[in-house]
Coordinates of N, CA, C and O in Angstrom, one line a residue:
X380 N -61.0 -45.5 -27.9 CA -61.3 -45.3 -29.3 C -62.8 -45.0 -29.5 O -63.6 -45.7 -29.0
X381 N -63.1 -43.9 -30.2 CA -64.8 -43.6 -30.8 C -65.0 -44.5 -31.9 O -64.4 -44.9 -32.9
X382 N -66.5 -44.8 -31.3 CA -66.9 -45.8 -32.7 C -66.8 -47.4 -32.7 O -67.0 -48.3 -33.6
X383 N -66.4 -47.5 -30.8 CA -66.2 -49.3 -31.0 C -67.4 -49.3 -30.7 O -68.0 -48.5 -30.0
X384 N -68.0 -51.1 -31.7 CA -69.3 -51.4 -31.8 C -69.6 -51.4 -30.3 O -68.8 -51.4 -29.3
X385 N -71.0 -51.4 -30.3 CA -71.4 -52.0 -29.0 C -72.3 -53.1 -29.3 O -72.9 -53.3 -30.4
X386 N -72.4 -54.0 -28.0 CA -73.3 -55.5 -28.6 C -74.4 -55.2 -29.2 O -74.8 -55.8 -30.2
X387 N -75.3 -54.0 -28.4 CA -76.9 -53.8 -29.6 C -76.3 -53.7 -30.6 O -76.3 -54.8 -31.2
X388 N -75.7 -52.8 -31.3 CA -75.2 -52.3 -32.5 C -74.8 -53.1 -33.3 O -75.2 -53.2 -34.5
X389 N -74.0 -54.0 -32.7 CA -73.8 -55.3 -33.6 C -74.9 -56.2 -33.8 O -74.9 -56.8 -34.8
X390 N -75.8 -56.5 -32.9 CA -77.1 -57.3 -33.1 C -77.8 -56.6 -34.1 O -78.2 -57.2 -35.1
X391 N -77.9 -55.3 -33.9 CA -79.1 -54.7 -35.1 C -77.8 -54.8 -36.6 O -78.3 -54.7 -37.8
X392 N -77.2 -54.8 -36.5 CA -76.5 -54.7 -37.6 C -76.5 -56.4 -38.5 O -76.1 -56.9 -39.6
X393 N -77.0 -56.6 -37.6 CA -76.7 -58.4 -38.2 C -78.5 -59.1 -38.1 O -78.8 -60.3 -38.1
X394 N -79.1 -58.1 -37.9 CA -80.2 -58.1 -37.6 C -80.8 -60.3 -37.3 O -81.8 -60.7 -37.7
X395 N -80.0 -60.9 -36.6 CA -80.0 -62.1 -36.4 C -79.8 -62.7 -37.1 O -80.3 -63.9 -37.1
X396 N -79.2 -62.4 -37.9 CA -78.7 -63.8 -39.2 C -77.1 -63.9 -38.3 O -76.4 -63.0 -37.9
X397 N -77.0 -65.4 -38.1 CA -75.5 -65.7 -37.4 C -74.7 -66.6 -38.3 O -74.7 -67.8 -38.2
X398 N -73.9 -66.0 -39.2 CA -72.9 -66.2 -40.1 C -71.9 -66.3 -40.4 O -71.4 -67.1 -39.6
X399 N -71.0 -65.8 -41.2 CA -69.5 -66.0 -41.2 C -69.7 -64.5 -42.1 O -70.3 -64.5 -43.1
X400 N -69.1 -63.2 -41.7 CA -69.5 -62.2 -42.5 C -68.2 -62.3 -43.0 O -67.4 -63.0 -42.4
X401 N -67.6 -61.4 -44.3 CA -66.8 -61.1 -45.0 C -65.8 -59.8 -44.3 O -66.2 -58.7 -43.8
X402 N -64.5 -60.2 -44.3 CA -63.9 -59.1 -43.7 C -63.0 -58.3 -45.3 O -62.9 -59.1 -46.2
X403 N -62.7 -57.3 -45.4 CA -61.8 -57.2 -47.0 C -61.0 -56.0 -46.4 O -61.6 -55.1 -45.8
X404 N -59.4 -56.0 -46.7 CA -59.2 -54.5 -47.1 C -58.5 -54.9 -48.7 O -57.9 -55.8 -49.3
X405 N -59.0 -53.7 -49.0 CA -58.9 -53.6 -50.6 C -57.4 -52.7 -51.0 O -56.9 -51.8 -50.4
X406 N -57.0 -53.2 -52.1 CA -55.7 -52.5 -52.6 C -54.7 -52.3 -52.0 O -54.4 -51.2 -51.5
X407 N -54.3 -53.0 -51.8 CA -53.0 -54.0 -50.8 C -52.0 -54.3 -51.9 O -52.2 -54.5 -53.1
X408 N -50.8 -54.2 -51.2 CA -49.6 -55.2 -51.8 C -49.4 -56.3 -50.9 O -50.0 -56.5 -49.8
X409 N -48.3 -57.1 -51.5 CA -47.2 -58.3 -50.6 C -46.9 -57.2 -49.1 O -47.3 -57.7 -48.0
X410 N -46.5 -56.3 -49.1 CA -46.1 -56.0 -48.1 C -46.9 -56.2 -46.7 O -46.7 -56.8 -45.6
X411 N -48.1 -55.5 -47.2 CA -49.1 -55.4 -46.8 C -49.5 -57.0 -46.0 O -49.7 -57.2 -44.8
X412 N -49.6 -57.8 -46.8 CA -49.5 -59.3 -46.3 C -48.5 -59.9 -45.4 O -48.7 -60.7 -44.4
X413 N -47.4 -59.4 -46.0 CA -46.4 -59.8 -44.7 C -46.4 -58.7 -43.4 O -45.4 -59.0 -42.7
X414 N -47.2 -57.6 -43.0 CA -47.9 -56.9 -42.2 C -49.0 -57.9 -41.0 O -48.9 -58.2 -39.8
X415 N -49.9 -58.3 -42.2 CA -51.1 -59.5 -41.5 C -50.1 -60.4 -40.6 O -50.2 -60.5 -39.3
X416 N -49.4 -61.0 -41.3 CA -48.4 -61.9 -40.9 C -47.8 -61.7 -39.5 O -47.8 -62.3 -38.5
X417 N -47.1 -60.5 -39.8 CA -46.2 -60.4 -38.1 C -47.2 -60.3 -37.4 O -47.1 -61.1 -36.4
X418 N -48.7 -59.4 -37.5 CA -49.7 -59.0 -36.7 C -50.0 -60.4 -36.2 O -49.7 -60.8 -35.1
X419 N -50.5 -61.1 -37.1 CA -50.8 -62.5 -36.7 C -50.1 -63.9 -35.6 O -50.6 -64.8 -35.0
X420 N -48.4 -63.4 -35.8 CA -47.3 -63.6 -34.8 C -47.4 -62.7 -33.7 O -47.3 -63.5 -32.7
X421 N -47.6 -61.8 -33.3 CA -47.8 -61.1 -32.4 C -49.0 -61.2 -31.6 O -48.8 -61.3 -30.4
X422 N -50.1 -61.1 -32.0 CA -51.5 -61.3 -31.0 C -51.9 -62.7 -31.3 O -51.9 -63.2 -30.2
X423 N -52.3 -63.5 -32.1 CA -52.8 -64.9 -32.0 C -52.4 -66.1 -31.0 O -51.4 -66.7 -31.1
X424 N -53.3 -66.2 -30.2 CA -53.3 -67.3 -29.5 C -52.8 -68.7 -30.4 O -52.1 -69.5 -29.7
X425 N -52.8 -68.8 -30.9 CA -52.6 -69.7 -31.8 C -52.9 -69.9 -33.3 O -54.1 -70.0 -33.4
X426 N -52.4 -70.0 -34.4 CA -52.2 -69.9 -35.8 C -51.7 -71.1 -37.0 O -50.6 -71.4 -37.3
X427 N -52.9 -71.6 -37.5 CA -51.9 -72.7 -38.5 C -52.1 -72.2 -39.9 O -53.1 -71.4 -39.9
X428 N -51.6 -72.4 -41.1 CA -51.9 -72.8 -42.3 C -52.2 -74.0 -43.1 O -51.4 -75.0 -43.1
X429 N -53.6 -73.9 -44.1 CA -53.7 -75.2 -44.1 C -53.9 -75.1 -46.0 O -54.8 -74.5 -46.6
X430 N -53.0 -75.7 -46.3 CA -53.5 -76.2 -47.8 C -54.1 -77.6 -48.4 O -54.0 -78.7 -47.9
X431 N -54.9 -77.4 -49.6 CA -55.1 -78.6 -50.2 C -55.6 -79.5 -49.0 O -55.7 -80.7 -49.3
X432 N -55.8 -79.3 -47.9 CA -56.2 -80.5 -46.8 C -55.0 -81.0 -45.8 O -55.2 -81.9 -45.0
X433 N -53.6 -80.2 -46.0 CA -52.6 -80.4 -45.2 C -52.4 -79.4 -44.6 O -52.5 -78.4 -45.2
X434 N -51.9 -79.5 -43.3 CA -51.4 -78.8 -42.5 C -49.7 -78.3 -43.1 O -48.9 -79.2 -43.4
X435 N -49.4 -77.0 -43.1 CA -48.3 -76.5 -43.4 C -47.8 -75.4 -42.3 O -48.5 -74.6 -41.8
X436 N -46.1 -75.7 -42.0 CA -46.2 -74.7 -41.1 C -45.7 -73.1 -41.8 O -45.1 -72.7 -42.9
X437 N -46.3 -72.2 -40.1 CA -47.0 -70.7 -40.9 C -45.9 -70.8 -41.8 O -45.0 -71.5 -41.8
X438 N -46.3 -69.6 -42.7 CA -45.5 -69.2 -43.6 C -44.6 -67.8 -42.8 O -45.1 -66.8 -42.4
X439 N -43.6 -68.0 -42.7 CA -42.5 -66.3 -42.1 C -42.9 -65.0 -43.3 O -43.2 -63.8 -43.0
X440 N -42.9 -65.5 -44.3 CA -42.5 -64.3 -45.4 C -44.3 -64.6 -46.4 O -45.0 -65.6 -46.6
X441 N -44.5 -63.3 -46.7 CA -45.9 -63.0 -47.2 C -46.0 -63.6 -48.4 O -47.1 -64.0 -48.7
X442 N -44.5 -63.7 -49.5 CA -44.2 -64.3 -50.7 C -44.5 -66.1 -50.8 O -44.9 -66.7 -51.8
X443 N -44.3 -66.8 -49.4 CA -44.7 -68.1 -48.8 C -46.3 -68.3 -49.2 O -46.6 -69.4 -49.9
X444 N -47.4 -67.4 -48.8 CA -48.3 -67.4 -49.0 C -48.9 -67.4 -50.3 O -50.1 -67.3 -50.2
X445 N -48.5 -67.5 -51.3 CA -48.6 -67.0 -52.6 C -47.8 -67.9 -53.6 O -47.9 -67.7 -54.8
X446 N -47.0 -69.0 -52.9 CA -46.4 -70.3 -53.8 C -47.1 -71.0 -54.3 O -47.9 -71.6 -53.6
X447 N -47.1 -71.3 -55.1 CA -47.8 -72.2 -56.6 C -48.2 -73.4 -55.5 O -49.3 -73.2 -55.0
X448 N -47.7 -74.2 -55.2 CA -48.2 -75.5 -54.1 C -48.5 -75.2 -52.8 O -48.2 -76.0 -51.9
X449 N -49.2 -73.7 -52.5 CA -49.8 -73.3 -51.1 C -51.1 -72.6 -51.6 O -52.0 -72.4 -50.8
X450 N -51.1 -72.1 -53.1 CA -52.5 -71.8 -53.3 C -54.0 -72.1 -53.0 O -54.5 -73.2 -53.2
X451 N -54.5 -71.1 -52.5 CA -56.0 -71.2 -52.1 C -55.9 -71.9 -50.8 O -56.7 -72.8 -50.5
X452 N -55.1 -71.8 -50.1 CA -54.4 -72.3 -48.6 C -55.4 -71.1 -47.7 O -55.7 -70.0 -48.1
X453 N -55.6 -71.6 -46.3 CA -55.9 -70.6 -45.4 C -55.2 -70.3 -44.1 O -54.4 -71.0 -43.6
X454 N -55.5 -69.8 -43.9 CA -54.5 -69.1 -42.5 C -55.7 -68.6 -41.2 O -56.4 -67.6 -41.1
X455 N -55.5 -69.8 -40.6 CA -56.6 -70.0 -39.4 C -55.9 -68.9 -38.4 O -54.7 -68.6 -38.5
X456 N -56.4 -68.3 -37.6 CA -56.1 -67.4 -36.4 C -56.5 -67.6 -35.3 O -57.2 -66.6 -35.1
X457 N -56.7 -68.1 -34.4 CA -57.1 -68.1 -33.1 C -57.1 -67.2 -32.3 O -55.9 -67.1 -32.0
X458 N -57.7 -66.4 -31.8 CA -57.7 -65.0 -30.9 C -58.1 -65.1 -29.2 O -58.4 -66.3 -29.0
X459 N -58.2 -64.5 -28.2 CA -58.7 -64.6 -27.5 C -60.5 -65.8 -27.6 O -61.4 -66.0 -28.5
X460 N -60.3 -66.0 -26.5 CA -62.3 -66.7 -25.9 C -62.1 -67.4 -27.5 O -62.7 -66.9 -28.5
X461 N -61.3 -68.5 -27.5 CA -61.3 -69.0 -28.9 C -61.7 -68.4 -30.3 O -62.2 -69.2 -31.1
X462 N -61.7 -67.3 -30.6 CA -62.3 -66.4 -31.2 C -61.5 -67.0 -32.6 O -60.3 -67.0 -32.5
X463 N -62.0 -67.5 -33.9 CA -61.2 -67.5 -35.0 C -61.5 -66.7 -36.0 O -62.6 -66.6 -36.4
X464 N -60.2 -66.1 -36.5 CA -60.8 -65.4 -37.8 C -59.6 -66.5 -39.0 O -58.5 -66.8 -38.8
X465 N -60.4 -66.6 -40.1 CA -60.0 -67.2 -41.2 C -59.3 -66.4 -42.2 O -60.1 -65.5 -42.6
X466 N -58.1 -66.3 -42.8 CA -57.8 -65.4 -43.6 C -57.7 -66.2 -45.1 O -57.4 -67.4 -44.9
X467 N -57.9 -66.0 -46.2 CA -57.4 -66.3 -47.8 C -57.1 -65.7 -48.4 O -57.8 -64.8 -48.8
X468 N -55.6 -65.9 -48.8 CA -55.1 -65.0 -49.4 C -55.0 -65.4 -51.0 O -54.1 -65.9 -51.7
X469 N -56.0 -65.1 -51.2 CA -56.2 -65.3 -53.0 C -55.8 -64.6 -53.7 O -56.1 -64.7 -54.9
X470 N -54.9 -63.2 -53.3 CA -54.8 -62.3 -54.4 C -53.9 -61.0 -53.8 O -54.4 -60.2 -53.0
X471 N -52.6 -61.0 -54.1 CA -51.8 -60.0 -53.2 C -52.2 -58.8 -53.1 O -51.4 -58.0 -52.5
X472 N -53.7 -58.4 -53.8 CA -54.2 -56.9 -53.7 C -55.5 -56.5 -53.2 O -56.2 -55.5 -53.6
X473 N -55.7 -57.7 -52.3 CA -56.9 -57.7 -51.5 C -56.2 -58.7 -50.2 O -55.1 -59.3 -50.1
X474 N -57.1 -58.6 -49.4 CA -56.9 -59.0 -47.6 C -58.1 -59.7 -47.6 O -58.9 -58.8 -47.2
X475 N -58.9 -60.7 -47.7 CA -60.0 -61.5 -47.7 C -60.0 -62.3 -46.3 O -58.9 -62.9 -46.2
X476 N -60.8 -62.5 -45.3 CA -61.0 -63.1 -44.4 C -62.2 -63.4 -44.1 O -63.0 -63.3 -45.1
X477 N -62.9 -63.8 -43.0 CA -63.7 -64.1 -42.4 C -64.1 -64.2 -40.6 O -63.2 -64.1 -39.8
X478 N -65.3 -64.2 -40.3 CA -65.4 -64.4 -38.8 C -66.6 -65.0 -38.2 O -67.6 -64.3 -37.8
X479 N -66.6 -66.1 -38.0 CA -67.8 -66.9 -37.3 C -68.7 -66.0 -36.4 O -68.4 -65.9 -35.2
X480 N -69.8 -65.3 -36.7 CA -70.3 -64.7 -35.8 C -70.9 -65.2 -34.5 O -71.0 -64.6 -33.4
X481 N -71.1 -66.3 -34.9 CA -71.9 -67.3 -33.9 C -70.7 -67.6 -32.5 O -71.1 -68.0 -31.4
X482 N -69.4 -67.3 -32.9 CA -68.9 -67.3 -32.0 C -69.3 -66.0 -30.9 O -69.6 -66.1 -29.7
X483 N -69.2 -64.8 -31.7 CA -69.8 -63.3 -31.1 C -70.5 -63.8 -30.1 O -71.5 -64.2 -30.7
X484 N -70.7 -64.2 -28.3 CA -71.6 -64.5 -27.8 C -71.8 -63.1 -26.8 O -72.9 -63.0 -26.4
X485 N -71.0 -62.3 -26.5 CA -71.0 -61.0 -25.6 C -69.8 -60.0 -25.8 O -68.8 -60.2 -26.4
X486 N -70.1 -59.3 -25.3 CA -69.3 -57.8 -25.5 C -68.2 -58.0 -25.3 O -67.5 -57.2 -25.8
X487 N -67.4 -59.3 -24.6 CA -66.2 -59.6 -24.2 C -65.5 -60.0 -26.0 O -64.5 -59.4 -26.5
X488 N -66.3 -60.8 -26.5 CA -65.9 -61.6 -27.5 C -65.7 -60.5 -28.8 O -64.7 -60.5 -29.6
X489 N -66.7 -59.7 -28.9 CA -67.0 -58.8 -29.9 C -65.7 -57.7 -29.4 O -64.9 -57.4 -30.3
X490 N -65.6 -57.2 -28.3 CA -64.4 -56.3 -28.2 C -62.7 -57.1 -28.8 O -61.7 -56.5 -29.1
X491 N -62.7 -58.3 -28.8 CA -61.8 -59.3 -29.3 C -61.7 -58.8 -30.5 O -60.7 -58.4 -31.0
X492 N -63.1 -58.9 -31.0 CA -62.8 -59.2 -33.0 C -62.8 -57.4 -33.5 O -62.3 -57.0 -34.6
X493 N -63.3 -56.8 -32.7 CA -63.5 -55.3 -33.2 C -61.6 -54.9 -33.0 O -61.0 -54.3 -33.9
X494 N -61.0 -55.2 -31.9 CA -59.5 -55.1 -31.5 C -58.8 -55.3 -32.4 O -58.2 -54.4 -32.9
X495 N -58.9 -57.0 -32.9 CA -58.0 -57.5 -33.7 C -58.3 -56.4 -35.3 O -57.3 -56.2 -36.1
X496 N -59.4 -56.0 -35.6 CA -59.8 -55.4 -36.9 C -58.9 -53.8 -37.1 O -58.4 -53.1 -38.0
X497 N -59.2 -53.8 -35.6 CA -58.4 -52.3 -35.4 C -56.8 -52.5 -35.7 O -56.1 -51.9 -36.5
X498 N -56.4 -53.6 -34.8 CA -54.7 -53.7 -35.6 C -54.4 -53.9 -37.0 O -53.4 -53.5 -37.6
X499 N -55.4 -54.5 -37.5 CA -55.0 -55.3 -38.7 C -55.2 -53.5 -39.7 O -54.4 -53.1 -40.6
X500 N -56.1 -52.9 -39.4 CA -56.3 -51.4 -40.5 C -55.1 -50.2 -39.9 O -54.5 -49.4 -40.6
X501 N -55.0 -50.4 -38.6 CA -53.6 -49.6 -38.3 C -52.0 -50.3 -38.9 O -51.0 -49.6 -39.3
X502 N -52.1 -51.4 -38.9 CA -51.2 -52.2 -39.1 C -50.7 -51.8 -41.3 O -49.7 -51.5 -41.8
X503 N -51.8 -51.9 -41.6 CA -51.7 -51.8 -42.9 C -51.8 -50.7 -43.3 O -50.9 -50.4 -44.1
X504 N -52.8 -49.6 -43.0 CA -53.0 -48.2 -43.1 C -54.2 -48.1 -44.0 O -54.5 -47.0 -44.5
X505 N -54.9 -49.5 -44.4 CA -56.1 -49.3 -45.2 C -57.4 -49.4 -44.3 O -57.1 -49.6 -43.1
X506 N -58.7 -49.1 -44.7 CA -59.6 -49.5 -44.4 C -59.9 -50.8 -43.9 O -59.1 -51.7 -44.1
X507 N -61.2 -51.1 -43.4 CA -61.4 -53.0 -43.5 C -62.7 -52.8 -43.0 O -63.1 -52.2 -42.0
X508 N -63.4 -53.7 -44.0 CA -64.4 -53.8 -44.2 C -64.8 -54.8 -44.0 O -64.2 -55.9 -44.2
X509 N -66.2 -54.7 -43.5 CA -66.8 -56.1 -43.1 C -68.3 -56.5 -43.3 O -69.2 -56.4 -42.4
X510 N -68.6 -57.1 -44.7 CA -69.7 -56.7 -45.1 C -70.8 -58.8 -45.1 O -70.1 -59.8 -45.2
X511 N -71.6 -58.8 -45.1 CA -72.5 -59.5 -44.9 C -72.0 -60.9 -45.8 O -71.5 -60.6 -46.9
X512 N -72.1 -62.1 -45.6 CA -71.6 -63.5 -46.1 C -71.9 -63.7 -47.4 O -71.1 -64.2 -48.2
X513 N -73.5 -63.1 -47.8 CA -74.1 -63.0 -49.0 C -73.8 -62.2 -49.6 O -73.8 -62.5 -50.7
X514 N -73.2 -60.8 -49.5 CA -73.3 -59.7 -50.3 C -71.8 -59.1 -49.6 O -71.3 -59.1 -48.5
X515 N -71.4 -58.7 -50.7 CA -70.2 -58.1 -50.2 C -70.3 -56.6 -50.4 O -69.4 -56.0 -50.0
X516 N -71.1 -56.2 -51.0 CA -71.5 -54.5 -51.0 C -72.9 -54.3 -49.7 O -73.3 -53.2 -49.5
X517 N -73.3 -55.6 -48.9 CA -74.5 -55.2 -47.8 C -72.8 -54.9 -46.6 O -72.1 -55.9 -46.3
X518 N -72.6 -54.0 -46.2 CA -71.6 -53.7 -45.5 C -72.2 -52.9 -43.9 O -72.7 -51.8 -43.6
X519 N -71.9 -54.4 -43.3 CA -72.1 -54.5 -41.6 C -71.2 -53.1 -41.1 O -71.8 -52.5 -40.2
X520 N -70.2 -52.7 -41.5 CA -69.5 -52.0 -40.3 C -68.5 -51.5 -41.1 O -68.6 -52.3 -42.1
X521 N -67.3 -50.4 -41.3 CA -65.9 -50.0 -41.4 C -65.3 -49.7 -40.6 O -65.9 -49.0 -39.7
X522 N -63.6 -50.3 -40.3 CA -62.9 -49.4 -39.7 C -62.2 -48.5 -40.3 O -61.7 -48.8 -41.4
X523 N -62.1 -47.4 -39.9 CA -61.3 -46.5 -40.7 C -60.4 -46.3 -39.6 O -60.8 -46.1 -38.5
X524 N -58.6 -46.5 -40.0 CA -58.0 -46.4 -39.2 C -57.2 -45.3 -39.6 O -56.0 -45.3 -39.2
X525 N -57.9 -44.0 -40.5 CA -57.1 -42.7 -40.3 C -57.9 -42.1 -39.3 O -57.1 -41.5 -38.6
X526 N -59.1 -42.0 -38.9 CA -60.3 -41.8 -37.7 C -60.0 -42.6 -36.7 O -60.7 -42.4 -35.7
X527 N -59.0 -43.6 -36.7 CA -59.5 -44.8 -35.5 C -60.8 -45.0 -34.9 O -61.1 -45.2 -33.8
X528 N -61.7 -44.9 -35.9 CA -62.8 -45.5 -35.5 C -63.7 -46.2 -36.5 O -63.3 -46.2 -37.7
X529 N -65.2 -47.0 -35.9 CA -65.8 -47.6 -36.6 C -67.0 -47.3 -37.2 O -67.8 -46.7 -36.5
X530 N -67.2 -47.5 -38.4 CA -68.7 -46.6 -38.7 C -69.2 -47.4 -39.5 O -68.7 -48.1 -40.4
X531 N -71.0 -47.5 -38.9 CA -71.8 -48.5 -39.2 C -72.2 -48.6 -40.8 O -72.3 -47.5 -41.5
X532 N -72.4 -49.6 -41.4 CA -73.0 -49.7 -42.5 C -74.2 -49.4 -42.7 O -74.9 -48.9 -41.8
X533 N -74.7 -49.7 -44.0 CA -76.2 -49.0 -43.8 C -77.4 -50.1 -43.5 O -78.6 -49.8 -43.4
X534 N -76.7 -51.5 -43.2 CA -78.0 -52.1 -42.5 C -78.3 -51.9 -40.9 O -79.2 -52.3 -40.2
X535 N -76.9 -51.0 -40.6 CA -76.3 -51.0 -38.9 C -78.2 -49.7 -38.5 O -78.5 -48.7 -39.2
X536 N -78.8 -50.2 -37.3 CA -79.6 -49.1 -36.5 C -80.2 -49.7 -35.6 O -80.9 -50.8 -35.6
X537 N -79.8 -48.9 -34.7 CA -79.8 -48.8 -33.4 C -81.3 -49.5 -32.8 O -82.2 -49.0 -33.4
X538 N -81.6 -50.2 -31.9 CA -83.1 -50.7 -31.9 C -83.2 -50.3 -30.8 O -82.3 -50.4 -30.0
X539 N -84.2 -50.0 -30.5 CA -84.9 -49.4 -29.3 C -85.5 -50.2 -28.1 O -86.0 -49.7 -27.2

């Protein structure tokens, strides 16, 4: 694939702040969610949901995710090299997640999260975006999965 980060790339792009950056694809349905879902049965090392402070088990159907007594619930992911990405699904027409960068320790880990970002935009057929913890318009990176590839945001440059 053209366009997977590489570690400088991702270092200058995060220019050393180690955070939890924002992942989004925008203008989604339910379906689209129960998409996340199988993806998330299929590659995750391991996966729970957690509401209100309890553990619930996953939800099968995307409509689960969106019941009045699972609201504002999250959907932990475990990926390879313990890698977790956090999903919330607050809104059946957005895809909201997250990703510990501080986990990012080398190109092994980062080819993990750049992978899983790639299924998740093929999977759905939208974009996914992944833009800074503070700002959600400072945008680290896109995948565009009609290009299968990734193109840097505008804090992303290359350091010498």
């Amino acid at each position: 694939m053209e366009g997977m980060p590489g570690w400088r790339d991702f270092m200058a792009a995060f220019d050393g702040e180690r955070s939890l950056p924002n992942g989004r694809v925008e203008n989604v349905t339910l379906s689209s969610w129960q998409r996340v879902l199988d993806l998330v049965d299929e590659v995750a090392v391991a996966s729970r949901f957690k509401a209100h402070g309890t553990d619930h088990p996953m939800p099968e159907r995307a409509t689960e995710l969106f019941a009045s007594d699972l609201l504002l619930g999250t959907l932990n992911v475990l990926l390879e090299f313990d890698i977790r990405i956090n999903f919330f699904p607050l809104d059946e027409t957005s895809i909201d997640f997250d990703i510990d960068s501080r986990q990012l320790v080398n190109q092994g880990c980062l080819d993990v999260v750049a992978g899983f970002i790639c299924q998740l935009g093929q999977a759905i057929g939208q974009p996914v975006i992944v833009s800074s913890e503070a700002d959600d318009d400072d945008v680290l990176v896109r995948y565009d999965p009609g290009a299968d590839r990734f193109e840097p945001g505008a804090r992303t440059r290359v350091r010498s």
